[in-house]
């Protein structure tokens, strides 16, 4: 089944066209990566899929639900991690996970919290106030929040943004593990090696347009290059 | 409801664990009001003690009957009198000094007005020193009354009667209230009616600030995007924010009211102090009892609740246009100024003099009813509470509809106020 279907998506802010006729599909159970330079339209596309923004034209559906007309249904099955996300700094990590779990599960929230605590891997610091966390700890907590409910679709905008190698590696493992439990992942990243490691399929966006799509292997074969970084560079330069 | 309560609990934890809120919203009014009351009392007490232990210096150039009587008059009232020579004045550490001229007795006996020079020394200009300024005059006025009484008795007249020929009872009819009441009671009510706008204004400012900060903090700390993608009805989110700000505002109001009551108690509010001619301090107690029936209390509580809800809604609307807490609080402070003008208008002008349309406009403003609630309580016009509740419900519906629309649109993320360029939407992604 199609987890995400994006058709001729356009998003304008006044005269500025942020997304210009993008179409792609994400199959259920897949990890799909959107890559592209800054300002290419990746985050805007993810925000539309996450029901935060409305498209100027075009259609987006998540597991068959329209993101505009059926936003409430979409929100029940997705989980979104923004690139620059924060958390309530006067709550403890545990209280934060508990609150989010209650929103999704009501009385049966404990299972989510247990999974969240385990995914976050913060040990005893889970009971510290979030304001005392390092950037890496916060990002792990936020990712745990996004994944603990085992959503049908997790939308992760730059999940390892600004993190050191150790934290980034742990987060990539976490994403792989949760995907193994049946969660479809749609992510964006600047890190080509990360995308190559994680994603089954990749869409490359430049200037609001999808300029290439395929598996990492297909893209390397089609556009030439030892790795995705070379593919990306060749594509952006118009080779 | 359960979900709403969980979100409200989050707001309460976030707010009350923030030292900034605790200090400025709760501790500040609890400390500042009693502190002002203490300092005021300290100044007042100092002045009282100074008067009680006062040594009055007298330069007696008259040295005749009147000056002797004046000195005796002071001593009879336990005031220490020290006679000094004119040459000693410059180095003298006096508070009050009388210079009785040479011809004082002669003037009095010949029916001419004598002139007494009074010198007063104060350390600095303050509340406590202000109390000293008029002591000399009051002592002379008391002495004049004493001389008058003595003259009347010598002439065989009834001095007690002549000094107080008429007793007056002043009754004031307040057209707006349709009531007539003694002026002393009205004076007491005036003070309490004037205090109400300030209490309401304090409440409005604190709720505006808190509610504006609640949404702008979500933007500033990048939690709003996550919140908006959660499976929660946007109307619930709007209501959660209002309720959160309301609970915090209740705490702020309680602290404000408690601090204010302590202040009022320290000043002896409802008690009027008058100082008469050298006779000491007379205290006139003026108390007013108001019975608060359960149904009236219910109406008043509902009115209060609705006014608070509207204010929370306005604070949230304000914060929609801002991206950080400081800007939100600044805009909230700006918005509170016209609200303050509206609130104070009712206390400063005679509303009965306004044309009908202006009165209608004035009474369509939600804050008017809470501001005038004490007045309505005193005169028993409880139907005005019902009118106020209806007006507040209409406004609440308007605010909630606008707020829900805003929460449902993406403008909640993109709207921003710019003081240079006016209101505009900005691309944030």
XYZ file of C-alpha atoms in Angstrom:
668
model
C 0.000 0.000 0.000
C 1.107 3.587 -0.622
C 2.044 5.239 2.630
C 2.505 8.644 1.021
C 1.322 9.872 -2.354
C 2.374 13.340 -3.492
C 0.920 14.595 -6.770
C 1.962 17.834 -8.523
C 2.540 19.535 -5.184
C 2.983 23.313 -5.356
C 3.536 25.638 -2.396
C 3.885 29.396 -2.878
C 4.552 32.139 -0.315
C 3.479 35.271 -2.146
C 5.604 35.290 -5.303
C 8.133 32.812 -3.954
C 7.633 29.237 -5.112
C 8.994 26.912 -2.414
C 7.755 23.671 -3.982
C 7.125 23.500 -7.701
C 5.156 20.496 -8.942
C 6.703 17.652 -6.930
C 5.324 14.116 -7.269
C 6.531 10.964 -5.533
C 5.266 7.891 -3.711
C 6.409 6.135 -0.575
C 5.464 2.492 -0.167
C 4.433 1.135 3.219
C 7.332 -0.174 5.322
C 9.956 1.740 3.339
C 12.527 4.328 4.463
C 12.313 7.133 1.928
C 14.806 9.985 1.974
C 14.448 13.483 0.541
C 17.785 15.127 -0.101
C 18.698 18.473 -1.541
C 20.516 21.718 -0.827
C 19.274 24.318 1.680
C 16.050 26.015 0.541
C 15.313 23.234 -1.990
C 11.835 22.671 -0.531
C 12.437 19.509 1.526
C 11.145 20.882 4.845
C 8.151 22.561 3.201
C 7.209 19.257 1.553
C 7.502 17.386 4.863
C 5.488 20.072 6.673
C 2.688 19.738 4.127
C 2.662 15.941 4.544
C 2.604 16.482 8.333
C -0.550 18.696 7.934
C 1.197 21.836 9.183
C 0.984 23.709 5.887
C -1.626 23.582 3.163
C -0.589 23.067 -0.453
C -1.201 25.903 -2.925
C -2.132 23.217 -5.446
C -1.692 19.518 -5.950
C -2.710 16.641 -3.687
C -1.043 14.785 -0.862
C -2.399 11.702 0.853
C -1.123 9.569 3.721
C -2.367 5.984 3.754
C -5.230 7.173 1.568
C -6.202 10.138 3.781
C -6.040 13.599 2.247
C -3.748 15.874 4.308
C -6.085 18.861 3.875
C -9.570 17.367 4.012
C -8.757 14.589 6.479
C -5.985 16.190 8.500
C -7.359 14.811 11.796
C -7.147 11.230 10.508
C -3.656 11.836 9.140
C -2.461 13.185 12.510
C -3.610 9.997 14.244
C -1.287 7.808 12.169
C 1.768 10.008 11.725
C 4.498 11.324 13.907
C 6.542 14.359 12.901
C 9.967 15.443 14.085
C 10.776 18.989 12.906
C 14.359 19.945 12.113
C 14.574 22.535 14.871
C 12.334 20.887 17.423
C 12.374 21.673 21.123
C 10.634 20.301 24.167
C 9.144 21.780 27.322
C 12.247 22.605 29.284
C 10.601 22.662 32.723
C 9.242 19.120 32.315
C 11.452 16.088 32.890
C 12.176 13.818 29.938
C 9.903 11.202 31.509
C 7.025 13.658 31.996
C 7.388 14.759 28.381
C 7.176 11.196 27.049
C 4.276 10.456 29.392
C 2.337 13.502 28.175
C 2.876 12.614 24.525
C 1.980 8.954 25.149
C -1.261 9.965 26.870
C -2.203 12.132 23.890
C -1.888 9.129 21.562
C -3.002 6.266 23.776
C -5.098 7.632 26.642
C -5.132 5.141 29.526
C -2.959 2.602 27.688
C -0.049 4.995 27.532
C 2.420 3.033 29.707
C 3.583 0.755 26.915
C 4.501 3.809 24.810
C 6.339 5.443 27.692
C 8.370 2.284 28.368
C 9.352 2.116 24.719
C 10.127 5.841 24.658
C 12.368 5.602 27.732
C 14.202 2.664 26.197
C 14.602 4.372 22.800
C 15.852 7.598 24.369
C 18.528 5.667 26.268
C 19.103 8.496 28.697
C 19.325 6.302 31.805
C 18.618 8.160 35.017
C 18.760 11.497 33.204
C 15.276 10.797 31.843
C 14.072 12.166 35.212
C 16.051 15.404 34.830
C 14.468 18.565 33.490
C 14.748 18.866 29.720
C 16.288 22.324 30.117
C 19.364 20.560 31.539
C 19.839 18.277 28.498
C 22.589 18.606 25.902
C 21.570 19.054 22.266
C 22.255 15.366 21.568
C 20.208 14.206 24.558
C 17.313 16.425 23.511
C 17.378 15.099 19.973
C 17.332 11.500 21.237
C 14.385 12.298 23.464
C 12.509 13.931 20.599
C 13.193 11.040 18.280
C 12.066 8.615 20.979
C 8.886 10.661 21.281
C 8.338 10.473 17.523
C 8.900 6.732 17.333
C 7.592 5.329 20.627
C 3.981 5.205 19.420
C 5.004 3.087 16.416
C 3.172 5.425 14.021
C 2.231 4.166 10.574
C 4.377 6.967 9.143
C 7.230 8.791 10.884
C 8.276 12.042 9.209
C 11.772 12.986 10.351
C 13.226 16.290 9.191
C 17.031 16.121 9.473
C 16.947 13.579 12.347
C 20.697 13.779 13.064
C 21.075 17.510 12.436
C 23.921 19.061 14.469
C 24.821 15.839 16.304
C 28.195 14.248 16.856
C 29.153 10.949 15.211
C 28.322 8.755 18.214
C 24.838 10.192 18.748
C 24.130 10.216 14.990
C 25.074 6.545 14.702
C 22.792 5.625 17.606
C 19.925 7.528 16.056
C 20.405 5.843 12.698
C 20.287 2.460 14.472
C 17.124 3.543 16.237
C 15.465 4.494 12.943
C 16.432 1.171 11.350
C 15.118 -0.742 14.360
C 11.751 1.012 14.409
C 11.427 0.598 10.637
C 11.946 -3.109 11.258
C 8.851 -3.017 13.444
C 6.754 -1.870 10.491
C 6.973 1.920 10.723
C 7.277 3.668 7.370
C 9.897 6.405 7.544
C 10.050 9.563 5.450
C 13.113 11.633 6.241
C 15.161 14.502 4.920
C 18.882 14.892 5.364
C 21.953 16.761 4.221
C 24.086 13.773 5.100
C 24.383 11.693 1.918
C 26.171 8.822 3.638
C 23.397 8.670 6.214
C 20.743 8.614 3.507
C 22.631 5.940 1.573
C 22.882 3.815 4.734
C 19.259 4.276 5.809
C 17.030 4.701 2.785
C 15.418 2.193 0.455
C 14.460 4.949 -1.932
C 15.627 8.534 -2.394
C 14.175 11.647 -3.978
C 16.562 14.479 -4.845
C 15.046 17.954 -4.706
C 16.533 21.122 -6.131
C 14.821 24.520 -6.469
C 11.485 23.075 -5.480
C 11.563 20.304 -8.108
C 12.195 16.582 -7.793
C 15.094 16.059 -10.166
C 15.805 12.362 -9.542
C 14.330 9.396 -7.746
C 15.337 5.785 -7.139
C 17.208 3.487 -4.803
C 20.766 4.524 -3.848
C 22.147 1.834 -6.176
C 19.920 2.889 -9.073
C 20.904 6.524 -8.689
C 24.608 5.680 -8.613
C 24.263 3.633 -11.759
C 22.074 6.148 -13.550
C 24.020 9.305 -12.758
C 27.496 7.885 -12.181
C 29.336 8.133 -8.898
C 30.965 6.091 -6.206
C 28.502 7.307 -3.637
C 25.463 9.514 -3.255
C 27.530 12.612 -2.657
C 28.965 12.311 -6.158
C 25.518 11.570 -7.594
C 24.111 14.627 -5.870
C 26.978 16.870 -7.011
C 26.665 15.651 -10.584
C 22.924 16.220 -10.579
C 23.030 19.676 -9.056
C 25.763 20.711 -11.532
C 23.584 19.400 -14.345
C 25.957 16.649 -15.417
C -11.704 16.276 28.873
C -8.959 13.969 30.110
C -6.709 15.045 27.259
C -7.485 18.696 27.928
C -6.577 18.252 31.586
C -3.275 16.548 30.676
C -2.380 19.518 28.461
C -3.426 22.022 31.110
C -1.273 20.157 33.664
C 1.652 20.551 31.275
C 1.036 24.320 31.116
C 0.881 24.562 34.899
C 4.107 22.591 35.367
C 5.887 24.588 32.682
C 4.794 27.852 34.215
C 5.197 27.197 37.916
C 8.579 25.550 37.491
C 9.798 28.665 35.737
C 11.450 30.869 38.395
C 10.708 33.957 36.333
C 6.958 33.462 36.717
C 7.182 32.626 40.382
C 9.215 35.745 41.123
C 7.330 38.263 39.001
C 3.814 36.843 39.044
C 3.460 35.429 42.548
C 6.247 36.610 44.832
C 6.478 40.161 43.531
C 2.939 41.270 44.527
C 3.212 39.343 47.807
C 6.390 41.198 48.695
C 5.978 44.606 47.125
C 2.573 45.511 48.572
C 3.427 44.622 52.196
C 6.795 46.325 51.720
C 5.120 49.536 50.593
C 2.656 49.255 53.482
C 5.493 48.685 55.950
C 7.490 51.646 54.667
C 4.427 53.866 54.677
C 3.603 52.805 58.236
C 7.193 53.284 59.290
C 7.108 56.825 57.982
C 3.751 57.439 59.626
C 4.885 55.987 62.964
C 8.072 57.999 62.899
C 6.040 61.127 62.386
C 3.670 60.124 65.202
C 6.531 59.454 67.608
C 8.133 62.715 66.644
C 4.911 64.577 67.402
C 4.366 62.704 70.697
C 7.845 63.497 71.989
C 7.966 66.914 70.441
C 9.796 69.773 72.120
C 8.385 73.097 71.026
C 10.736 76.081 71.143
C 9.316 79.501 71.807
C 10.953 82.899 71.402
C 8.790 85.014 73.676
C 9.284 88.661 72.723
C 5.826 89.534 74.080
C 6.397 88.300 77.633
C 2.871 89.270 78.512
C -0.520 87.730 79.156
C -1.191 86.100 75.759
C 2.273 84.620 75.357
C 2.100 83.241 78.915
C -1.287 81.692 78.194
C 0.038 80.156 74.967
C 2.970 78.539 76.765
C 0.648 77.278 79.477
C -1.760 75.956 76.834
C 1.041 73.898 75.287
C 2.297 72.582 78.651
C -1.243 71.583 79.682
C -1.244 69.272 76.617
C 1.968 67.545 77.719
C 4.056 69.346 75.126
C 7.553 70.206 76.310
C 8.197 73.906 75.859
C 11.621 75.479 75.859
C 12.048 79.215 75.838
C 14.925 80.456 73.767
C 16.580 83.742 72.986
C 16.436 85.077 69.372
C 20.231 84.885 69.204
C 20.082 81.096 69.785
C 17.867 80.318 66.762
C 20.680 79.764 64.249
C 22.311 76.865 66.075
C 19.100 75.418 67.459
C 18.041 71.823 66.640
C 14.314 72.559 66.570
C 11.398 70.950 64.754
C 8.814 73.644 65.509
C 9.688 77.104 66.737
C 7.252 79.909 67.559
C 8.307 83.547 67.512
C 5.755 85.485 69.545
C 6.121 89.201 68.691
C 6.508 92.007 71.237
C 3.035 93.428 70.841
C 1.057 90.166 70.764
C -0.940 90.820 73.975
C -1.459 94.473 73.070
C -2.832 93.524 69.659
C -5.164 90.962 71.193
C -6.506 93.349 73.798
C -7.045 96.113 71.237
C -8.876 93.731 68.878
C -6.192 93.648 66.222
C -4.862 90.518 64.544
C -1.480 89.541 65.898
C 1.120 87.804 63.784
C 2.964 84.684 65.010
C 5.916 83.443 63.021
C 6.287 79.636 62.944
C 9.484 77.976 61.816
C 9.499 74.263 60.955
C 12.552 72.182 60.131
C 12.457 68.918 58.163
C 15.357 66.658 57.211
C 14.061 65.843 53.732
C 10.827 65.883 51.791
C 8.997 62.661 52.678
C 5.656 61.344 53.907
C 6.855 61.413 57.504
C 8.153 64.980 57.271
C 4.914 66.139 55.618
C 3.101 65.289 58.842
C 5.229 67.824 60.718
C 4.575 70.774 58.388
C 1.194 71.730 59.809
C 1.814 71.075 63.508
C 2.489 74.751 64.327
C -0.648 75.955 62.599
C -2.789 73.333 64.312
C -1.418 74.273 67.720
C -2.174 77.961 67.077
C -5.677 77.078 65.845
C -6.238 75.086 69.042
C -5.032 78.043 71.113
C -7.395 80.386 69.245
C -10.314 78.091 70.051
C -9.189 78.124 73.701
C -9.108 81.949 73.772
C -12.527 82.158 72.121
C -14.002 79.788 74.641
C -12.460 81.786 77.520
C -13.860 85.060 76.130
C -17.318 83.566 75.752
C -17.322 82.254 79.298
C -16.221 85.709 80.571
C -19.079 87.265 78.626
C -21.507 84.789 80.190
C -22.211 82.973 76.928
C -22.693 79.219 76.406
C -19.287 78.442 74.885
C -20.026 74.780 74.120
C -23.138 75.713 72.166
C -21.609 78.658 70.307
C -18.593 76.658 69.252
C -20.856 74.036 67.698
C -24.166 75.686 66.823
C -25.352 73.381 64.035
C -24.946 69.696 63.470
C -25.160 68.718 59.786
C -26.255 65.508 58.143
C -25.364 65.437 54.444
C -27.265 63.057 52.206
C -26.216 62.489 48.611
C -28.578 61.268 45.928
C -26.741 59.291 43.229
C -28.949 59.380 40.129
C -27.151 56.449 38.525
C -27.906 54.287 41.537
C -31.370 55.704 42.222
C -30.303 55.922 45.876
C -29.740 58.495 48.577
C -27.161 57.808 51.262
C -25.143 59.657 53.929
C -22.094 61.434 52.547
C -19.761 59.734 55.025
C -20.881 56.320 53.838
C -20.566 57.422 50.198
C -17.036 58.666 50.851
C -16.137 55.257 52.221
C -17.704 53.577 49.164
C -15.920 55.938 46.783
C -12.551 54.687 47.914
C -13.550 51.068 47.526
C -15.162 51.692 44.122
C -11.984 53.421 42.916
C -9.849 50.494 44.033
C -11.818 47.971 41.954
C -10.577 49.248 38.537
C -6.982 48.820 39.680
C -7.653 45.284 40.873
C -9.317 44.467 37.531
C -6.502 46.118 35.625
C -3.888 44.160 37.570
C -5.782 40.994 36.737
C -6.059 41.896 33.040
C -2.371 42.724 32.698
C -1.226 39.545 34.408
C -3.529 37.287 32.338
C -2.589 39.052 29.097
C 1.104 38.651 29.822
C 0.816 35.013 30.866
C -1.450 33.908 28.012
C 0.598 35.806 25.406
C 3.758 34.142 26.693
C 2.204 30.669 26.684
C 1.836 30.444 22.919
C 4.884 32.506 22.027
C 7.022 30.234 24.220
C 5.832 27.303 22.128
C 7.101 29.185 19.081
C 10.325 30.379 20.680
C 11.265 26.944 22.026
C 10.191 25.184 18.813
C 7.496 23.033 20.387
C 4.524 24.432 18.466
C 5.106 22.465 15.256
C 5.115 19.184 17.158
C 2.026 20.230 19.109
C 0.124 21.042 15.905
C 0.815 17.636 14.377
C -0.479 15.732 17.406
C -3.910 14.093 17.170
C -5.602 16.851 19.159
C -8.499 18.996 18.007
C -7.170 22.523 17.423
C -10.087 23.930 19.432
C -8.909 21.813 22.383
C -5.435 23.288 21.931
C -6.854 26.826 21.987
C -8.963 26.015 25.068
C -5.998 24.357 26.780
C -3.943 27.492 26.325
C -6.707 29.686 27.702
C -7.291 27.410 30.694
C -3.583 27.175 31.390
C -3.232 30.941 31.355
C -6.349 31.216 33.485
C -5.009 28.967 36.227
C -1.721 30.830 36.263
C -3.612 34.101 36.258
C -5.719 32.948 39.210
C -2.530 32.343 41.144
C -1.249 35.750 40.101
C -4.536 37.365 41.049
C -4.597 35.588 44.405
C -1.062 36.769 45.097
C -1.967 40.262 43.921
C -5.135 40.333 46.018
C -3.379 38.881 49.096
C -0.570 41.392 48.789
C -3.062 44.192 48.318
C -5.151 43.106 51.319
C -2.052 43.014 53.501
C -1.198 46.480 52.249
C -4.709 47.719 52.960
C -4.688 46.127 56.431
C -1.328 47.712 57.203
C -2.646 51.122 56.245
C -5.833 50.634 58.246
C -8.036 51.056 55.197
C -11.652 51.923 56.000
C -10.362 53.927 58.919
C -9.846 57.601 58.536
C -7.255 59.450 60.578
C -7.777 63.053 61.481
C -5.518 65.239 63.561
C -7.233 67.992 65.469
C -5.783 71.123 67.053
C -3.217 69.714 69.404
C -5.704 67.275 70.908
C -3.923 64.221 69.483
C -5.040 61.676 66.968
C -8.710 60.913 66.556
C -9.714 57.801 64.691
C -13.064 57.658 63.002
C -14.088 54.134 62.064
C -16.311 53.816 59.048
C -17.264 50.279 58.285
C -19.687 48.958 55.734
C -21.299 45.562 55.827
C -22.346 43.909 52.611
C -24.198 40.625 52.559
C -23.256 38.317 49.727
C -26.039 35.856 48.976
C -25.071 32.502 47.310
C -26.850 33.310 44.031
C -25.140 36.700 43.859
C -21.792 35.093 44.579
C -22.463 32.599 41.779
C -23.230 35.385 39.302
C -20.157 37.328 40.385
C -17.944 34.254 40.048
C -19.323 33.515 36.581
C -18.739 37.119 35.519
C -15.179 36.971 36.819
C -14.552 33.636 35.082
C -15.834 34.868 31.710
C -13.826 38.090 31.883
C -10.704 36.074 32.655
C -11.414 33.709 29.743
C -11.826 36.593 27.287
C -8.590 38.142 28.484
C -6.764 34.830 28.065
C -8.176 34.621 24.528
C -7.018 38.154 23.693
C -3.558 37.316 25.054
C -3.399 34.268 22.790
C -4.546 36.318 19.795
C -1.759 38.792 20.542
C 0.816 36.009 20.689
C -0.231 34.716 17.262
C 1.536 37.695 15.749
C 4.781 37.207 17.625
C 7.553 34.662 17.415
C 9.150 35.070 20.831
C 8.153 35.716 24.425
C 9.671 39.167 24.797
C 7.824 40.525 21.760
C 4.608 38.847 22.929
C 4.856 40.436 26.376
C 5.644 43.805 24.805
C 2.623 43.623 22.507
C 0.461 42.408 25.420
C 1.564 45.434 27.461
C 0.637 47.705 24.545
C -2.778 46.062 24.232
C -3.378 46.428 27.969
C -3.079 50.248 27.742
C -6.372 50.859 25.864
C -8.026 48.278 28.130
C -6.763 50.257 31.122
C -8.219 53.452 29.625
C -11.599 51.760 29.231
C -11.492 50.419 32.779
C -10.476 53.735 34.309
C -12.916 55.757 32.217
C -15.814 54.438 34.274
C -14.163 55.593 37.479
C -13.040 58.999 36.186
C -16.084 60.350 34.395
C -19.751 60.718 35.243
C -21.304 58.174 32.883
C -24.731 59.768 33.194
C -23.385 62.786 31.288
C -22.527 60.697 28.229
C -24.920 60.551 25.262
C -26.962 57.337 24.979
C -24.926 55.860 22.107
C -21.655 56.404 24.019
C -23.139 54.696 27.083
C -24.248 51.772 24.907
C -20.755 51.444 23.434
C -19.247 51.655 26.913
C -21.531 48.990 28.317
C -20.821 46.652 25.379
C -17.234 46.337 26.636
C -16.748 43.155 28.680
C -14.450 44.635 31.351
C -16.957 47.274 32.462
C -19.081 44.834 34.450
C -16.303 43.346 36.526
C -14.934 46.825 37.127
C -18.338 48.009 38.389
C -19.123 44.748 40.198
C -18.488 46.167 43.656
C -20.720 49.127 42.926
C -23.502 46.816 41.721
C -23.068 44.750 44.871
C -23.450 47.786 47.105
C -26.594 49.052 45.398
C -28.052 45.585 44.841
C -28.307 45.846 41.039
C -27.645 42.175 40.495
C -29.419 42.231 37.113
C -26.333 44.058 35.817
C -24.317 40.916 36.546
C -26.650 39.021 34.212
C -26.233 41.712 31.529
C -22.476 41.545 32.040
C -22.484 37.758 31.712
C -24.420 37.999 28.425
C -22.052 40.665 27.042
C -19.050 38.587 28.121
C -20.454 35.417 26.510
C -20.953 37.260 23.193
C -17.359 38.505 23.282
C -16.065 35.113 24.339
C -17.753 33.459 21.357
C -16.200 36.045 19.015
C -12.723 35.601 20.523
C -12.989 31.797 20.504
C -14.186 31.658 16.874
C -11.319 33.902 15.715
C -8.853 31.931 17.816
C -10.092 28.553 16.553
C -9.874 29.813 12.935
C -6.307 30.963 13.547
C -5.346 27.697 15.210
C -6.805 25.728 12.303
C -4.888 27.709 9.691
C -1.162 27.645 8.954
C -1.006 31.330 9.840
C -0.448 30.320 13.452
C 3.065 29.399 12.301
C 3.706 32.157 9.810
C 2.085 35.352 11.119
C 4.431 37.909 12.532
C 4.119 41.508 13.596
C 6.729 43.944 12.397
C 6.803 47.436 13.860
C 8.736 48.704 10.825
C 6.691 47.182 8.071
C 3.337 46.637 9.697
C 1.578 43.330 9.842
C 2.792 40.791 7.394
C 3.250 37.126 6.910
C 6.706 35.811 6.673
C 8.133 32.678 5.316
C 9.531 30.787 8.256
C 10.642 27.600 6.608
